[in-house]
Amino acid sequence: MTTVAQTPFQMAQSQFDRVADLLDLNQAARDLLRFPIREYSFAIPVRMDDGSTQIFRGFRVQHNDARGPGKGGVRFHPQETLDTVRGLAMWMTWKCAVADLPLGGAKGGVVCDPHQLSMREQEQICRGWVRQIVRNVGANTDVPAPDVMTSAQHMLWMLDEFETLVGSRQPGFITGKPVGMGGSLARTEATGYGVIYTLREALRARFRKLEGVTASVQGFGNVGQYAVQLLTKLGGKVLAISCWDQKDRCSYTYARSSGVDFDELKGITDRFGGIDPDKARDLGYERMAGDAWLEQEAEILIPAALDREIREDNVEKVASSVKMIVEGANGPTTPGAEAMLLKRGIEVVPDLLANSGGVTCSYFEQVQSNSNYYWERDEVLAKLESRMVGASAAVLDLAERRGVSLREAAYLISVDRVVRACRDRGWIQ
Ligand code: NAD
């Protein structure tokens, strides 16, 4: 995968093109799957707290729903673009397929910065987003979920607006809801824990144990936090964490040679996953440049922040100690950077497998919501672990047998499943 790609959508397309060649897909299959099946872009007018009206731009993209209703998060981000959402929707299709979930791929977003918005203004954005898309989403159509800078509270506002508009209770419309209001136990932990289950399986295949491994992590939000929590609980050591500093408007890396104490660090982290620099210094963490997380003498890198964080222009910084990169975020490694990493013998456990724990648990939440019967936390986690182990084994095994990278193996499995569904439905031949 050596194509230089600029945007997440171009990245997703170039990754798909490579696998389309390996699978020798016909032109119709390529034309269908290189682009979303449907996309929506709309305005959300919001009356602000100061009495003014601001117009926010919202998106929903449904990439493919041949295997089931669309599924994918809604992101709030000031740099959100339709193009990013397209790429992320496409990745959701492959992610659901590699995890063998009966779901398609979708994604949504709003161009906004929640740091600058009151909770009331965010509520209005959530309700406005639902009002614009209500006819095109639903339990059997397309099911949203939380993502970057959206939480269980945002999902509940969206659910409330949806139920008001359709006139009935529809808990299966959205996932990532608060527990007790239709949410699933363990959904919050699911993505980060799934990253670590996948890491454990990938290490096991290389005759390595999780105990004693060292890691450096980018992002200390939902995914990063639970990945760090489980990794340290299972005997791994996290040497550094990089996160965004809203005050200085740049990222910093916090490192401590004795390792990160999860509870301690969580206690000085705000709800956006930003670490308090003064308190971190008092606890003995050294503050370094934002991309110093790449340079730590760790064996594992876990990017769990945003897309395109490991690129051709910074991949050289990846320390010589690094053996494996496990993608918690979506699209954190550009295809060009991945080619350079593979040449150096660094394996990349791809996002569509590594962070599929979130959508797997979202699927469990849908099942529970639709039947209005909720499972115990241990039951959810046991089902999650079993799914992640199964999906990891399939990818690791195919990569070994075909002599391809883990990303190519994951893509081969998922694209093949989606193409079959499209063929079985008669959409393509
Ligand atoms: P989040 O908003 O909870 O946390 C994001 C973290 O990244 C924060 O700690 C923030 O400080 C940090 N960050 C932001 N910009 C940064 C930068 N430039 N440098 C360093 N750190 C930076 O988001 P999340 O839900 O944890 O999602 C993280 C990634 O994982 C995203 O790519 C998302 O699409 C993906 N993902 C999330 C889920 C989920 O269930 N939440 C599931 C699958 C994939």
Coordinates of C-alpha atoms and ligand atoms in Angstrom, one line a residue:
M1 CA 0.0 0.0 0.0
T2 CA 2.3 2.8 -1.2
T3 CA -0.2 5.3 -2.5
V4 CA 0.2 8.7 -0.9
A5 CA -3.3 9.5 0.4
Q6 CA -4.4 12.9 1.7
T7 CA -7.8 12.5 3.1
P8 CA -9.4 9.6 5.1
F9 CA -11.7 8.9 2.1
Q10 CA -8.8 8.7 -0.3
M11 CA -7.0 6.5 2.2
A12 CA -10.0 4.2 2.5
Q13 CA -10.3 4.1 -1.3
S14 CA -6.6 3.3 -1.8
Q15 CA -6.8 0.5 0.8
F16 CA -9.9 -0.9 -0.9
D17 CA -8.4 -0.7 -4.4
R18 CA -5.5 -2.8 -3.2
V19 CA -7.8 -5.5 -1.9
A20 CA -10.1 -5.3 -4.9
D21 CA -7.0 -6.2 -7.0
L22 CA -6.2 -9.1 -4.7
L23 CA -9.8 -10.4 -4.9
D24 CA -9.9 -9.6 -8.7
L25 CA -13.3 -7.8 -8.2
N26 CA -15.2 -6.8 -11.3
Q27 CA -15.7 -3.1 -12.3
A28 CA -19.3 -3.0 -10.9
A29 CA -18.3 -4.3 -7.5
R30 CA -15.5 -1.7 -7.4
D31 CA -17.8 1.2 -8.5
L32 CA -20.4 0.2 -5.9
L33 CA -17.9 -0.2 -3.0
R34 CA -15.5 2.7 -3.7
F35 CA -18.3 5.2 -2.9
P36 CA -21.1 5.6 -0.3
I37 CA -24.5 4.3 -1.3
R38 CA -26.1 7.4 0.2
E39 CA -25.0 10.6 1.8
Y40 CA -26.7 13.6 3.5
S41 CA -25.3 17.0 4.2
F42 CA -27.5 19.5 6.0
A43 CA -27.7 22.7 8.0
I44 CA -28.6 22.8 11.7
P45 CA -29.7 26.2 13.0
V46 CA -29.2 26.7 16.7
R47 CA -30.3 29.5 19.0
M48 CA -27.2 30.2 21.0
D49 CA -27.1 31.1 24.7
D50 CA -26.4 34.8 23.8
G51 CA -29.6 35.0 21.7
S52 CA -27.8 34.8 18.3
T53 CA -28.4 32.1 15.8
Q54 CA -25.6 29.9 14.5
I55 CA -25.8 27.5 11.6
F56 CA -23.9 24.2 12.1
R57 CA -23.2 21.7 9.2
G58 CA -24.2 18.1 9.8
F59 CA -23.5 14.9 7.8
R60 CA -24.6 11.3 7.6
V61 CA -23.1 9.0 5.1
Q62 CA -24.3 5.4 4.6
H63 CA -21.6 3.5 2.7
N64 CA -23.1 0.1 2.3
D65 CA -26.1 -1.7 4.0
A66 CA -26.1 -5.0 2.1
R67 CA -25.3 -7.0 5.3
G68 CA -27.8 -5.1 7.6
P69 CA -28.8 -1.7 8.9
G70 CA -26.1 1.0 8.8
K71 CA -24.0 1.5 12.0
G72 CA -21.6 4.2 12.9
G73 CA -20.8 7.0 15.3
V74 CA -21.6 10.8 15.1
R75 CA -18.5 12.9 15.7
F76 CA -18.4 16.5 16.9
H77 CA -15.2 18.2 15.6
P78 CA -14.3 21.7 14.4
Q79 CA -12.4 20.2 11.4
E80 CA -15.1 17.6 10.4
T81 CA -15.6 17.3 6.7
L82 CA -18.0 15.3 4.5
D83 CA -14.9 13.7 3.0
T84 CA -13.7 12.5 6.5
V85 CA -17.2 11.1 7.2
R86 CA -17.2 9.2 3.8
G87 CA -13.9 7.5 4.7
L88 CA -15.1 6.6 8.2
A89 CA -18.4 5.3 6.9
M90 CA -16.5 3.0 4.4
W91 CA -14.3 1.8 7.3
M92 CA -17.4 1.0 9.3
T93 CA -18.6 -1.3 6.5
W94 CA -15.4 -3.3 6.6
K95 CA -15.3 -3.2 10.4
C96 CA -18.8 -4.7 10.9
A97 CA -18.0 -7.3 8.3
V98 CA -14.7 -8.4 9.8
A99 CA -16.4 -8.7 13.2
D100 CA -19.1 -10.7 11.3
L101 CA -21.9 -8.5 12.6
P102 CA -25.2 -8.3 10.6
L103 CA -24.7 -4.6 10.0
G104 CA -23.6 -2.1 7.3
G105 CA -21.3 0.9 7.5
A106 CA -22.3 4.5 8.2
K107 CA -20.9 7.6 9.9
G108 CA -22.1 11.0 10.9
G109 CA -20.7 14.3 12.1
V110 CA -21.2 17.9 12.9
V111 CA -18.7 20.7 12.3
C112 CA -18.5 22.2 15.8
D113 CA -16.2 22.5 18.8
P114 CA -17.9 21.3 22.0
H115 CA -15.2 23.0 24.0
Q116 CA -16.8 26.3 23.0
L117 CA -20.4 25.3 23.4
S118 CA -22.6 25.0 26.5
M119 CA -24.4 21.8 27.2
R120 CA -27.7 23.4 26.2
E121 CA -26.2 24.4 22.8
Q122 CA -24.9 20.9 22.3
E123 CA -28.3 19.5 23.1
Q124 CA -29.8 21.7 20.4
I125 CA -27.2 20.5 17.9
C126 CA -28.1 16.9 18.8
R127 CA -31.8 17.5 18.4
G128 CA -31.3 19.5 15.2
W129 CA -29.1 16.7 13.7
V130 CA -32.0 14.2 14.3
R131 CA -34.6 16.5 12.9
Q132 CA -32.7 16.7 9.6
I133 CA -32.1 13.0 9.2
V134 CA -35.1 11.4 11.0
R135 CA -36.5 9.9 7.8
N136 CA -33.2 8.1 6.9
V137 CA -32.2 6.6 10.2
G138 CA -33.8 4.1 12.6
A139 CA -33.4 0.6 14.2
N140 CA -33.8 -1.1 10.9
T141 CA -32.2 1.5 8.7
D142 CA -29.2 3.1 10.2
V143 CA -28.2 3.2 13.9
P144 CA -26.0 6.1 15.2
A145 CA -23.6 5.9 18.2
P146 CA -21.2 8.1 20.1
D147 CA -17.7 8.9 18.7
V148 CA -15.2 11.7 19.0
M149 CA -16.5 14.3 21.5
T150 CA -20.0 12.8 21.7
S151 CA -21.1 10.9 24.8
A152 CA -24.0 8.9 26.3
Q153 CA -25.7 12.2 27.1
H154 CA -25.6 13.2 23.4
M155 CA -27.1 9.9 22.4
L156 CA -30.0 10.3 24.9
W157 CA -30.9 13.7 23.5
M158 CA -30.8 12.3 20.0
L159 CA -33.0 9.3 21.1
D160 CA -35.5 11.6 22.8
E161 CA -35.8 13.8 19.7
F162 CA -36.2 10.8 17.5
E163 CA -38.9 9.2 19.8
T164 CA -40.7 12.5 19.9
L165 CA -40.8 12.8 16.1
V166 CA -41.9 9.2 15.5
G167 CA -44.3 9.1 18.4
S168 CA -43.1 5.9 20.1
R169 CA -40.3 4.4 22.2
Q170 CA -37.4 3.3 19.9
P171 CA -34.5 2.3 22.1
G172 CA -32.9 0.4 19.2
F173 CA -32.5 3.7 17.2
I174 CA -29.2 4.6 18.8
T175 CA -26.5 2.9 20.9
G176 CA -24.0 4.2 23.5
K177 CA -27.0 5.3 25.6
P178 CA -26.6 5.7 29.4
V179 CA -26.9 2.4 31.4
G180 CA -30.5 2.3 32.8
M181 CA -31.8 4.3 29.8
G182 CA -31.3 1.5 27.2
G183 CA -27.5 1.4 27.3
S184 CA -25.5 -1.8 27.6
L185 CA -23.2 -2.5 30.5
A186 CA -19.6 -2.5 29.3
R187 CA -20.3 -0.4 26.2
T188 CA -18.1 2.4 27.6
E189 CA -15.1 0.0 28.1
A190 CA -15.7 -2.1 25.0
T191 CA -13.5 -0.3 22.4
G192 CA -10.5 0.1 24.6
Y193 CA -10.8 -3.4 26.0
G194 CA -11.2 -4.8 22.5
V195 CA -8.0 -3.1 21.5
I196 CA -6.2 -5.0 24.2
Y197 CA -7.9 -8.4 23.5
T198 CA -6.7 -8.0 19.9
L199 CA -3.2 -7.0 21.0
R200 CA -3.1 -10.1 23.3
E201 CA -4.1 -12.4 20.4
A202 CA -1.6 -10.8 18.0
L203 CA 1.2 -11.2 20.6
R204 CA 0.1 -14.8 21.3
A205 CA 0.5 -15.6 17.6
R206 CA 4.1 -14.3 17.8
F207 CA 4.7 -16.4 21.0
R208 CA 4.7 -13.3 23.2
K209 CA 2.7 -12.6 26.4
L210 CA 1.0 -9.4 27.3
E211 CA 2.6 -9.4 30.7
G212 CA 5.6 -7.1 30.8
V213 CA 5.1 -5.4 27.4
T214 CA 5.7 -1.7 27.2
A215 CA 3.4 0.7 25.3
S216 CA 3.1 4.3 24.4
V217 CA -0.4 5.7 23.7
Q218 CA -1.8 8.6 21.8
G219 CA -5.2 9.8 23.1
F220 CA -6.6 9.4 26.6
G221 CA -10.3 9.7 25.8
N222 CA -12.8 6.8 25.7
V223 CA -10.6 4.4 23.7
G224 CA -7.2 5.3 25.2
Q225 CA -8.4 5.3 28.8
Y226 CA -9.9 1.8 28.7
A227 CA -7.0 0.4 26.7
V228 CA -4.6 1.7 29.2
Q229 CA -6.7 0.5 32.1
L230 CA -6.9 -3.1 30.8
L231 CA -3.3 -3.2 29.6
T232 CA -1.9 -2.1 32.9
K233 CA -4.3 -4.5 34.8
L234 CA -3.1 -7.4 32.7
G235 CA 0.6 -6.7 33.5
G236 CA 1.6 -4.3 30.7
K237 CA 3.4 -1.0 31.3
V238 CA 2.4 2.3 29.7
L239 CA 5.4 4.6 29.4
A240 CA 3.7 7.6 27.8
I241 CA 0.4 9.2 26.8
S242 CA -0.1 12.0 24.4
C243 CA -3.2 14.1 24.4
W244 CA -4.6 17.5 23.3
D245 CA -4.2 20.6 25.4
Q246 CA -7.1 22.9 24.8
K247 CA -5.5 25.9 26.5
D248 CA -2.3 25.8 24.4
R249 CA -4.1 24.4 21.4
C250 CA -1.4 21.7 20.7
S251 CA -0.8 18.2 22.0
Y252 CA 1.7 17.1 24.6
T253 CA 3.2 13.8 25.6
Y254 CA 3.3 12.9 29.3
A255 CA 5.9 10.3 30.1
R256 CA 7.1 8.5 33.3
S257 CA 9.7 5.8 33.2
S258 CA 8.0 4.0 36.1
G259 CA 4.9 3.8 34.0
V260 CA 1.4 5.3 34.1
D261 CA -0.9 4.7 37.0
F262 CA -4.3 4.6 35.3
D263 CA -6.5 5.8 38.3
E264 CA -4.0 8.6 39.2
L265 CA -4.0 9.9 35.6
K266 CA -7.7 9.5 35.1
G267 CA -8.2 11.6 38.2
I268 CA -6.4 14.6 36.5
T269 CA -8.1 14.2 33.1
D270 CA -11.0 16.3 31.9
R271 CA -14.1 15.0 30.1
F272 CA -12.5 15.6 26.7
G273 CA -9.5 13.4 27.6
G274 CA -7.2 16.3 28.3
I275 CA -4.6 15.9 31.1
D276 CA -3.9 18.7 33.6
P277 CA -0.3 19.7 33.0
D278 CA 0.4 21.1 36.5
K279 CA -1.0 18.1 38.3
A280 CA 0.8 15.7 35.9
R281 CA 4.1 17.4 36.7
D282 CA 3.4 17.1 40.5
L283 CA 2.9 13.4 39.9
G284 CA 6.3 13.0 38.3
Y285 CA 5.3 13.0 34.6
E286 CA 7.7 14.7 32.2
R287 CA 5.9 16.8 29.6
M288 CA 7.3 16.5 26.1
A289 CA 6.3 17.5 22.5
G290 CA 3.0 16.1 21.2
D291 CA 4.5 13.5 18.9
A292 CA 7.2 12.4 21.4
W293 CA 4.9 9.4 22.1
L294 CA 6.2 7.9 18.9
E295 CA 9.8 8.1 20.1
Q296 CA 9.4 6.3 23.5
E297 CA 11.4 3.1 24.0
A298 CA 8.2 1.0 23.9
E299 CA 7.4 -2.2 22.1
I300 CA 3.8 -1.3 21.3
L301 CA 2.3 1.9 20.0
I302 CA -1.4 2.5 20.5
P303 CA -2.7 5.4 18.5
A304 CA -6.1 6.2 20.0
A305 CA -6.8 9.8 19.1
L306 CA -7.4 10.9 15.5
D307 CA -6.8 9.8 11.9
R308 CA -3.5 10.4 10.0
E309 CA -1.3 10.7 13.2
I310 CA 1.4 8.3 11.8
R311 CA 2.4 9.7 8.4
E312 CA 5.3 9.7 5.9
D313 CA 6.6 12.9 7.5
N314 CA 6.8 11.6 11.1
V315 CA 7.1 7.8 10.7
E316 CA 10.9 8.0 11.0
K317 CA 10.4 9.1 14.6
V318 CA 8.9 5.7 15.6
A319 CA 11.4 4.2 18.0
S320 CA 13.5 1.2 17.0
S321 CA 12.1 -0.7 20.0
V322 CA 8.6 -0.7 18.5
K323 CA 7.4 -4.1 17.2
M324 CA 3.7 -3.6 16.8
I325 CA 1.2 -0.8 16.3
V326 CA -2.4 -1.5 17.4
E327 CA -4.8 1.0 15.9
G328 CA -7.4 2.1 18.5
A329 CA -8.3 5.2 16.4
N330 CA -9.8 5.1 12.9
G331 CA -7.2 5.6 10.2
P332 CA -4.3 6.7 12.3
T333 CA -1.6 5.3 9.9
T334 CA -1.5 6.5 6.4
P335 CA -0.9 3.9 3.7
G336 CA 2.6 5.4 2.9
A337 CA 3.6 5.3 6.5
E338 CA 2.4 1.7 6.9
A339 CA 4.5 0.6 3.9
M340 CA 7.5 2.1 5.7
L341 CA 6.7 0.4 9.0
L342 CA 6.2 -3.0 7.4
K343 CA 9.6 -2.6 5.7
R344 CA 11.1 -2.1 9.2
G345 CA 9.3 -5.3 10.4
I346 CA 6.8 -3.4 12.5
E347 CA 3.4 -5.0 12.3
V348 CA 0.2 -3.0 12.2
V349 CA -2.9 -4.4 13.8
P350 CA -5.5 -2.5 11.7
D351 CA -8.3 -0.3 13.0
L352 CA -11.1 -2.4 11.4
L353 CA -10.1 -5.3 13.6
A354 CA -8.4 -3.6 16.6
N355 CA -11.2 -1.1 17.5
S356 CA -14.2 -3.3 16.4
G357 CA -15.0 -4.0 20.1
G358 CA -17.0 -0.8 20.2
V359 CA -19.3 -1.7 17.3
T360 CA -19.5 -5.3 18.5
C361 CA -20.8 -4.1 21.9
S362 CA -23.0 -1.5 20.2
Y363 CA -24.5 -4.5 18.3
F364 CA -25.1 -6.2 21.7
E365 CA -26.8 -3.0 22.9
Q366 CA -29.1 -3.0 19.9
V367 CA -30.0 -6.6 20.5
Q368 CA -30.7 -5.9 24.2
S369 CA -32.7 -2.7 23.4
N370 CA -34.8 -4.3 20.7
S371 CA -35.7 -7.2 23.0
N372 CA -35.9 -4.8 26.1
Y373 CA -33.9 -7.4 28.1
Y374 CA -30.5 -6.4 29.5
W375 CA -27.5 -8.6 30.2
E376 CA -25.1 -8.7 33.1
R377 CA -21.7 -6.9 32.6
D378 CA -19.7 -10.1 32.8
E379 CA -22.0 -11.7 30.1
V380 CA -21.4 -8.7 27.8
L381 CA -17.6 -8.8 28.3
A382 CA -17.5 -12.6 27.8
K383 CA -19.4 -12.3 24.5
L384 CA -17.2 -9.4 23.5
E385 CA -13.9 -11.2 24.3
S386 CA -15.1 -14.3 22.5
R387 CA -16.0 -12.3 19.3
M388 CA -12.7 -10.4 19.4
V389 CA -10.7 -13.6 19.8
G390 CA -12.5 -15.2 16.9
A391 CA -12.1 -12.2 14.6
S392 CA -8.4 -11.8 15.5
A393 CA -7.7 -15.5 14.9
A394 CA -9.3 -15.4 11.4
V395 CA -7.3 -12.4 10.4
L396 CA -4.0 -13.7 11.9
D397 CA -4.5 -17.0 10.3
L398 CA -5.3 -15.6 6.8
A399 CA -2.3 -13.2 6.9
E400 CA -0.1 -16.2 7.7
R401 CA -1.6 -18.4 5.0
R402 CA -1.6 -15.7 2.2
G403 CA 1.6 -14.0 3.2
V404 CA -0.1 -10.6 3.4
S405 CA -0.2 -7.9 6.0
L406 CA -2.8 -8.0 8.8
R407 CA -4.6 -5.0 7.2
E408 CA -4.8 -6.8 3.9
A409 CA -6.0 -10.0 5.6
A410 CA -8.7 -8.1 7.5
Y411 CA -9.8 -6.4 4.3
L412 CA -9.8 -9.6 2.3
I413 CA -12.2 -11.2 4.8
S414 CA -14.5 -8.2 5.1
V415 CA -14.6 -7.1 1.4
D416 CA -15.3 -10.6 0.4
R417 CA -18.2 -10.8 2.9
V418 CA -19.7 -7.5 1.7
V419 CA -19.3 -8.4 -2.0
R420 CA -21.1 -11.7 -1.4
A421 CA -24.0 -9.9 0.3
C422 CA -24.3 -7.5 -2.6
R423 CA -24.1 -10.4 -5.1
D424 CA -26.7 -12.4 -3.2
R425 CA -29.1 -9.5 -3.2
G426 CA -28.6 -9.2 -6.9
W427 CA -27.0 -5.7 -6.8
I428 CA -24.0 -6.9 -8.7
Q429 CA -22.9 -10.0 -10.5
Ligands
NAD1 P1 -12.4 11.0 22.7 O1 -12.9 12.3 22.2 O2 -13.0 10.4 23.9 O3 -10.8 11.1 23.0 C1 -9.9 11.6 22.1 C2 -8.5 11.7 22.7 O4 -7.6 12.1 21.8 C3 -8.4 12.8 23.8 O5 -7.6 12.3 24.9 C4 -7.8 14.0 23.1 O6 -7.1 14.8 24.0 C5 -6.8 13.2 22.2 N1 -6.4 14.0 21.1 C6 -7.1 14.8 20.2 N2 -6.3 15.4 19.3 C7 -5.1 15.0 19.6 C8 -3.8 15.2 19.0 N3 -3.7 16.0 17.9 N4 -2.7 14.6 19.6 C9 -2.8 13.9 20.6 N5 -4.0 13.6 21.2 C10 -5.1 14.1 20.7 O7 -12.4 10.0 21.4 P2 -12.5 8.4 21.4 O8 -14.0 8.0 21.5 O9 -11.6 7.9 22.4 O10 -12.1 8.1 19.9 C11 -10.7 8.1 19.6 C12 -10.5 7.4 18.2 O11 -11.0 6.1 18.3 C13 -11.2 8.1 17.1 O12 -10.4 7.9 15.9 C14 -12.5 7.4 17.0 O13 -13.1 7.5 15.7 C15 -12.0 6.0 17.3 N6 -13.0 5.0 17.7 C16 -13.8 5.3 18.8 C17 -14.7 4.3 19.3 C18 -15.5 4.5 20.5 O14 -16.3 3.6 20.9 N7 -15.4 5.7 21.2 C19 -14.9 3.1 18.6 C20 -14.0 2.9 17.4 C21 -13.1 3.8 17.0

